[in-house]
CSV table of C-alpha atoms in Angstrom, one decimal:
chain,number,residue,atom,x,y,z
A,1,THR,CA,0.0,0.0,0.0
A,2,GLN,CA,1.3,3.5,-0.9
A,3,LEU,CA,1.6,5.8,2.1
A,4,LEU,CA,1.4,9.6,2.2
A,5,GLU,CA,3.0,11.3,4.9
A,6,GLN,CA,2.1,15.0,5.7
A,7,SER,CA,4.1,17.5,7.8
A,8,PRO,CA,3.6,19.3,9.9
A,9,GLN,CA,0.8,17.6,11.7
A,10,PHE,CA,-0.4,21.0,13.3
A,11,LEU,CA,0.3,24.5,12.4
A,12,SER,CA,-1.0,27.7,14.1
A,13,ILE,CA,-0.1,31.1,12.6
A,14,GLN,CA,-1.2,34.7,12.7
A,15,GLU,CA,-3.3,36.3,9.9
A,16,GLY,CA,-1.0,37.6,7.1
A,17,GLU,CA,1.8,35.0,7.5
A,18,ASN,CA,3.0,32.7,4.8
A,19,LEU,CA,3.3,29.0,5.3
A,20,THR,CA,4.0,25.7,3.6
A,21,VAL,CA,2.9,22.3,4.2
A,22,TYR,CA,4.4,19.0,2.7
A,23,CYS,CA,3.1,15.7,1.3
A,24,ASN,CA,5.8,13.0,1.0
A,25,SER,CA,6.1,9.4,-0.1
A,26,SER,CA,8.6,6.7,-1.0
A,27,SER,CA,6.5,5.7,-3.9
A,28,VAL,CA,5.7,7.4,-7.2
A,29,PHE,CA,2.3,8.7,-7.8
A,30,SER,CA,0.8,9.2,-11.2
A,31,SER,CA,-1.1,12.3,-9.7
A,32,LEU,CA,-1.9,13.9,-6.2
A,33,GLN,CA,-4.9,15.7,-5.1
A,34,TRP,CA,-5.2,18.3,-2.3
A,35,TYR,CA,-8.4,18.7,-0.2
A,36,ARG,CA,-9.5,21.1,2.6
A,37,GLN,CA,-11.9,19.9,5.3
A,38,GLU,CA,-13.5,22.5,7.6
A,39,PRO,CA,-14.9,21.4,10.9
A,40,GLY,CA,-18.3,19.6,10.6
A,41,GLU,CA,-17.9,19.1,6.9
A,42,GLY,CA,-16.4,16.8,4.4
A,43,PRO,CA,-13.2,17.2,2.5
A,44,VAL,CA,-13.5,19.5,-0.7
A,45,LEU,CA,-11.1,19.1,-3.6
A,46,LEU,CA,-8.7,22.2,-4.0
A,47,VAL,CA,-6.5,20.9,-6.9
A,48,THR,CA,-5.0,17.9,-8.7
A,49,VAL,CA,-1.5,17.9,-10.0
A,50,VAL,CA,-0.4,15.4,-12.6
A,51,THR,CA,3.0,16.3,-14.2
A,52,GLY,CA,6.2,16.2,-12.3
A,53,GLY,CA,7.4,19.7,-11.6
A,54,GLU,CA,3.9,21.2,-12.2
A,55,VAL,CA,2.9,24.3,-10.4
A,56,LYS,CA,-0.7,25.3,-9.9
A,57,LYS,CA,-2.1,28.4,-8.3
A,58,LEU,CA,-5.3,28.9,-6.8
A,59,LYS,CA,-5.6,32.7,-5.7
A,60,ARG,CA,-3.2,32.8,-2.6
A,61,LEU,CA,-2.6,29.0,-2.6
A,62,THR,CA,0.3,27.4,-4.7
A,63,PHE,CA,0.7,23.8,-5.2
A,64,GLN,CA,3.8,22.1,-6.6
A,65,PHE,CA,4.2,18.5,-7.6
A,66,GLY,CA,7.8,17.1,-7.2
A,67,ASP,CA,9.8,16.2,-10.3
A,68,ALA,CA,9.9,12.6,-9.4
A,69,ARG,CA,6.4,12.7,-8.5
A,70,LYS,CA,6.9,11.4,-4.9
A,71,ASP,CA,6.1,14.7,-3.1
A,72,SER,CA,4.0,17.7,-3.2
A,73,SER,CA,3.7,21.0,-1.3
A,74,LEU,CA,1.1,23.5,-0.6
A,75,HIS,CA,2.3,27.2,0.0
A,76,ILE,CA,-0.2,29.7,1.3
A,77,THR,CA,0.6,33.5,1.0
A,78,ALA,CA,-0.8,35.9,3.5
A,79,ALA,CA,-2.9,33.3,5.4
A,80,GLN,CA,-6.5,34.5,6.4
A,81,PRO,CA,-8.8,33.0,9.1
A,82,GLY,CA,-10.9,31.5,6.4
A,83,ASP,CA,-7.9,29.3,5.4
A,84,THR,CA,-8.3,27.5,8.7
A,85,GLY,CA,-9.0,23.6,8.2
A,86,LEU,CA,-7.4,20.3,7.8
A,87,TYR,CA,-5.4,20.1,4.5
A,88,LEU,CA,-5.3,16.5,3.1
A,89,CYS,CA,-3.2,15.1,0.2
A,90,ALA,CA,-4.4,12.0,-1.6
A,91,GLY,CA,-3.2,9.8,-4.4
A,92,PRO,CA,-4.1,6.6,-6.3
A,93,GLY,CA,-3.4,3.7,-4.0
A,94,GLY,CA,-3.9,0.8,-6.4
A,95,SER,CA,-7.2,-0.7,-7.5
A,96,GLU,CA,-8.6,2.6,-8.2
A,97,LYS,CA,-8.8,3.7,-4.6
A,98,LEU,CA,-7.5,6.9,-3.2
A,99,VAL,CA,-5.2,6.9,-0.1
A,100,PHE,CA,-5.0,9.8,2.0
A,101,GLY,CA,-2.3,11.4,4.3
A,102,LYS,CA,-3.3,12.0,7.9
A,103,GLY,CA,-3.4,15.8,7.2
A,104,THR,CA,-2.1,19.2,8.4
A,105,LYS,CA,-4.4,21.0,10.9
A,106,LEU,CA,-4.0,24.6,10.1
A,107,THR,CA,-5.2,27.3,12.4
A,108,VAL,CA,-5.0,31.0,11.3
A,109,ASN,CA,-5.6,33.4,14.2
A,110,PRO,CA,-6.9,36.9,13.5
B,1,LYS,CA,-26.9,20.3,-8.4
B,2,ALA,CA,-27.2,18.9,-5.0
B,3,GLY,CA,-24.0,17.5,-3.3
B,4,VAL,CA,-23.6,14.0,-1.7
B,5,THR,CA,-26.1,13.7,1.1
B,6,GLN,CA,-25.5,11.5,4.3
B,7,THR,CA,-27.8,10.6,6.9
B,8,PRO,CA,-28.1,10.8,9.9
B,9,ARG,CA,-25.4,13.4,10.7
B,10,TYR,CA,-25.0,11.9,14.3
B,11,LEU,CA,-25.6,8.6,15.8
B,12,ILE,CA,-24.9,7.3,19.3
B,13,LYS,CA,-25.0,3.4,19.8
B,14,THR,CA,-24.1,1.0,22.5
B,15,ARG,CA,-21.4,-1.6,22.1
B,16,GLY,CA,-22.8,-4.8,20.6
B,17,GLN,CA,-25.5,-2.9,18.5
B,18,GLN,CA,-25.5,-2.6,14.9
B,19,VAL,CA,-25.9,0.5,12.7
B,20,THR,CA,-26.8,1.4,9.1
B,21,LEU,CA,-25.6,4.6,7.5
B,22,SER,CA,-27.0,6.1,4.3
B,23,CYS,CA,-25.5,7.9,1.3
B,24,SER,CA,-27.2,9.5,-1.7
B,25,PRO,CA,-24.4,10.5,-4.3
B,26,ILE,CA,-24.6,13.5,-6.7
B,27,SER,CA,-27.0,12.8,-9.4
B,28,GLY,CA,-25.4,11.1,-12.3
B,29,HIS,CA,-22.4,9.6,-10.3
B,30,ARG,CA,-22.4,6.0,-10.2
B,31,SER,CA,-19.5,5.2,-7.8
B,32,VAL,CA,-19.7,5.5,-4.2
B,33,SER,CA,-16.9,5.2,-1.8
B,34,TRP,CA,-16.9,5.1,2.0
B,35,TYR,CA,-14.1,6.1,4.3
B,36,GLN,CA,-13.6,6.1,8.1
B,37,GLN,CA,-12.0,9.2,9.6
B,38,THR,CA,-10.3,9.2,13.1
B,39,PRO,CA,-7.8,11.7,14.7
B,40,GLY,CA,-5.3,8.9,15.0
B,41,GLN,CA,-5.5,7.1,11.6
B,42,GLY,CA,-7.0,9.7,9.4
B,43,LEU,CA,-9.1,8.7,6.4
B,44,GLN,CA,-9.1,5.0,5.8
B,45,PHE,CA,-10.8,3.5,2.8
B,46,LEU,CA,-13.5,1.1,3.6
B,47,PHE,CA,-15.1,0.1,0.2
B,48,GLU,CA,-16.2,1.3,-3.2
B,49,TYR,CA,-19.3,0.4,-5.1
B,50,PHE,CA,-20.0,0.7,-8.8
B,51,SER,CA,-23.2,-0.5,-10.6
B,52,GLU,CA,-24.3,-2.2,-7.4
B,53,THR,CA,-21.0,-4.2,-7.2
B,54,GLN,CA,-18.3,-3.8,-4.6
B,55,ARG,CA,-15.1,-3.0,-6.6
B,56,ASN,CA,-12.8,-2.5,-3.9
B,57,LYS,CA,-12.4,-3.2,-0.3
B,58,GLY,CA,-10.1,-1.9,2.5
B,59,ASN,CA,-8.7,-3.8,5.3
B,60,PHE,CA,-11.5,-3.7,7.8
B,61,PRO,CA,-13.2,-6.6,9.5
B,62,GLY,CA,-16.2,-8.4,8.0
B,63,ARG,CA,-18.4,-6.6,10.6
B,64,PHE,CA,-18.2,-3.6,8.0
B,65,SER,CA,-20.4,-4.1,5.0
B,66,GLY,CA,-22.2,-2.2,2.4
B,67,ARG,CA,-24.4,-2.2,-0.6
B,68,GLN,CA,-25.4,-0.1,-3.4
B,69,PHE,CA,-28.9,0.1,-5.1
B,70,SER,CA,-29.9,0.5,-8.6
B,71,ASN,CA,-30.4,4.3,-8.1
B,72,SER,CA,-26.6,4.5,-6.9
B,73,ARG,CA,-27.6,5.2,-3.4
B,74,SER,CA,-25.5,3.2,-0.9
B,75,GLU,CA,-25.7,2.0,2.7
B,76,MET,CA,-23.0,0.7,4.9
B,77,ASN,CA,-23.6,-1.3,8.0
B,78,VAL,CA,-21.6,-2.0,11.0
B,79,SER,CA,-22.7,-5.0,13.2
B,80,THR,CA,-21.5,-5.8,16.7
B,81,LEU,CA,-20.2,-2.3,17.3
B,82,GLU,CA,-17.0,-1.8,19.3
B,83,LEU,CA,-15.7,1.4,21.0
B,84,GLY,CA,-13.0,1.7,18.5
B,85,ASP,CA,-15.6,2.1,15.7
B,86,SER,CA,-16.4,5.7,16.9
B,87,ALA,CA,-15.4,7.8,14.0
B,88,LEU,CA,-16.6,10.2,11.3
B,89,TYR,CA,-17.8,8.0,8.3
B,90,LEU,CA,-17.6,9.8,4.9
B,91,CYS,CA,-19.3,8.8,1.8
B,92,ALA,CA,-17.9,10.1,-1.5
B,93,SER,CA,-19.2,9.8,-5.1
B,94,ARG,CA,-17.6,10.2,-8.6
B,95,PRO,CA,-19.0,9.8,-12.0
B,96,ILE,CA,-17.5,6.6,-13.1
B,97,TYR,CA,-15.4,3.8,-11.5
B,98,SER,CA,-12.4,3.8,-13.7
B,99,GLY,CA,-10.0,6.9,-13.9
B,100,GLN,CA,-7.0,6.3,-11.7
B,101,GLY,CA,-7.1,9.0,-9.0
B,102,SER,CA,-10.2,10.6,-10.2
B,103,PRO,CA,-11.3,13.2,-7.6
B,104,LEU,CA,-14.1,12.4,-5.0
B,105,HIS,CA,-16.9,14.5,-4.0
B,106,PHE,CA,-17.6,14.1,-0.4
B,107,GLY,CA,-20.6,14.4,1.9
B,108,ASN,CA,-20.4,15.9,5.4
B,109,GLY,CA,-20.3,12.5,7.2
B,110,THR,CA,-22.1,10.7,9.9
B,111,ARG,CA,-20.4,11.1,13.2
B,112,LEU,CA,-20.9,7.7,15.1
B,113,THR,CA,-20.3,7.5,18.8
B,114,VAL,CA,-20.1,4.1,20.4
B,115,THR,CA,-20.7,4.0,24.1
């Protein structure tokens, strides 16, 4: 089973700060997805990265897929309280299922 | 378009009882997956159904079962509940079964507490 490790596990920052969270694996993934889960809700897809070295931007969020397709990062610029949530990475885990990392719980304080 | 709907939102059960959770996928989506989410283990895959057939199963005991109906709605059942079954159970749908890594659309989950 392919595993995804996310770091840090918890992150608490002030509004306006920048941050980066990581998703790493010893296995190669054909693609990786990032989801955000807010309290009391299910995860919501943010982006899918497919090509090694790919960079995708979603407003203040920048996603990067490693050249070797074993890792990915999410960078948030000028974080806002609305960015608070659990950030999950996920990738194909064989037999069509998706495997998830345990997530990074981000808290942005006003 | 309505999202994935899970019922009930909250459940409290006693050890040894059984429980049935329900999921209605997005209209037109034929694949339904179930995940268990706990603080310690994160999201763990339970099973996936497509066209009323279980296509994939995770590493959970046989007490966990599911089914899918002809209208793509799905139910999962947990029998002989244990304290460790307390978790958020998430249902997710996608349009088709194939497509390695195709994204999932999640419901808001059913929070099960076993006492």
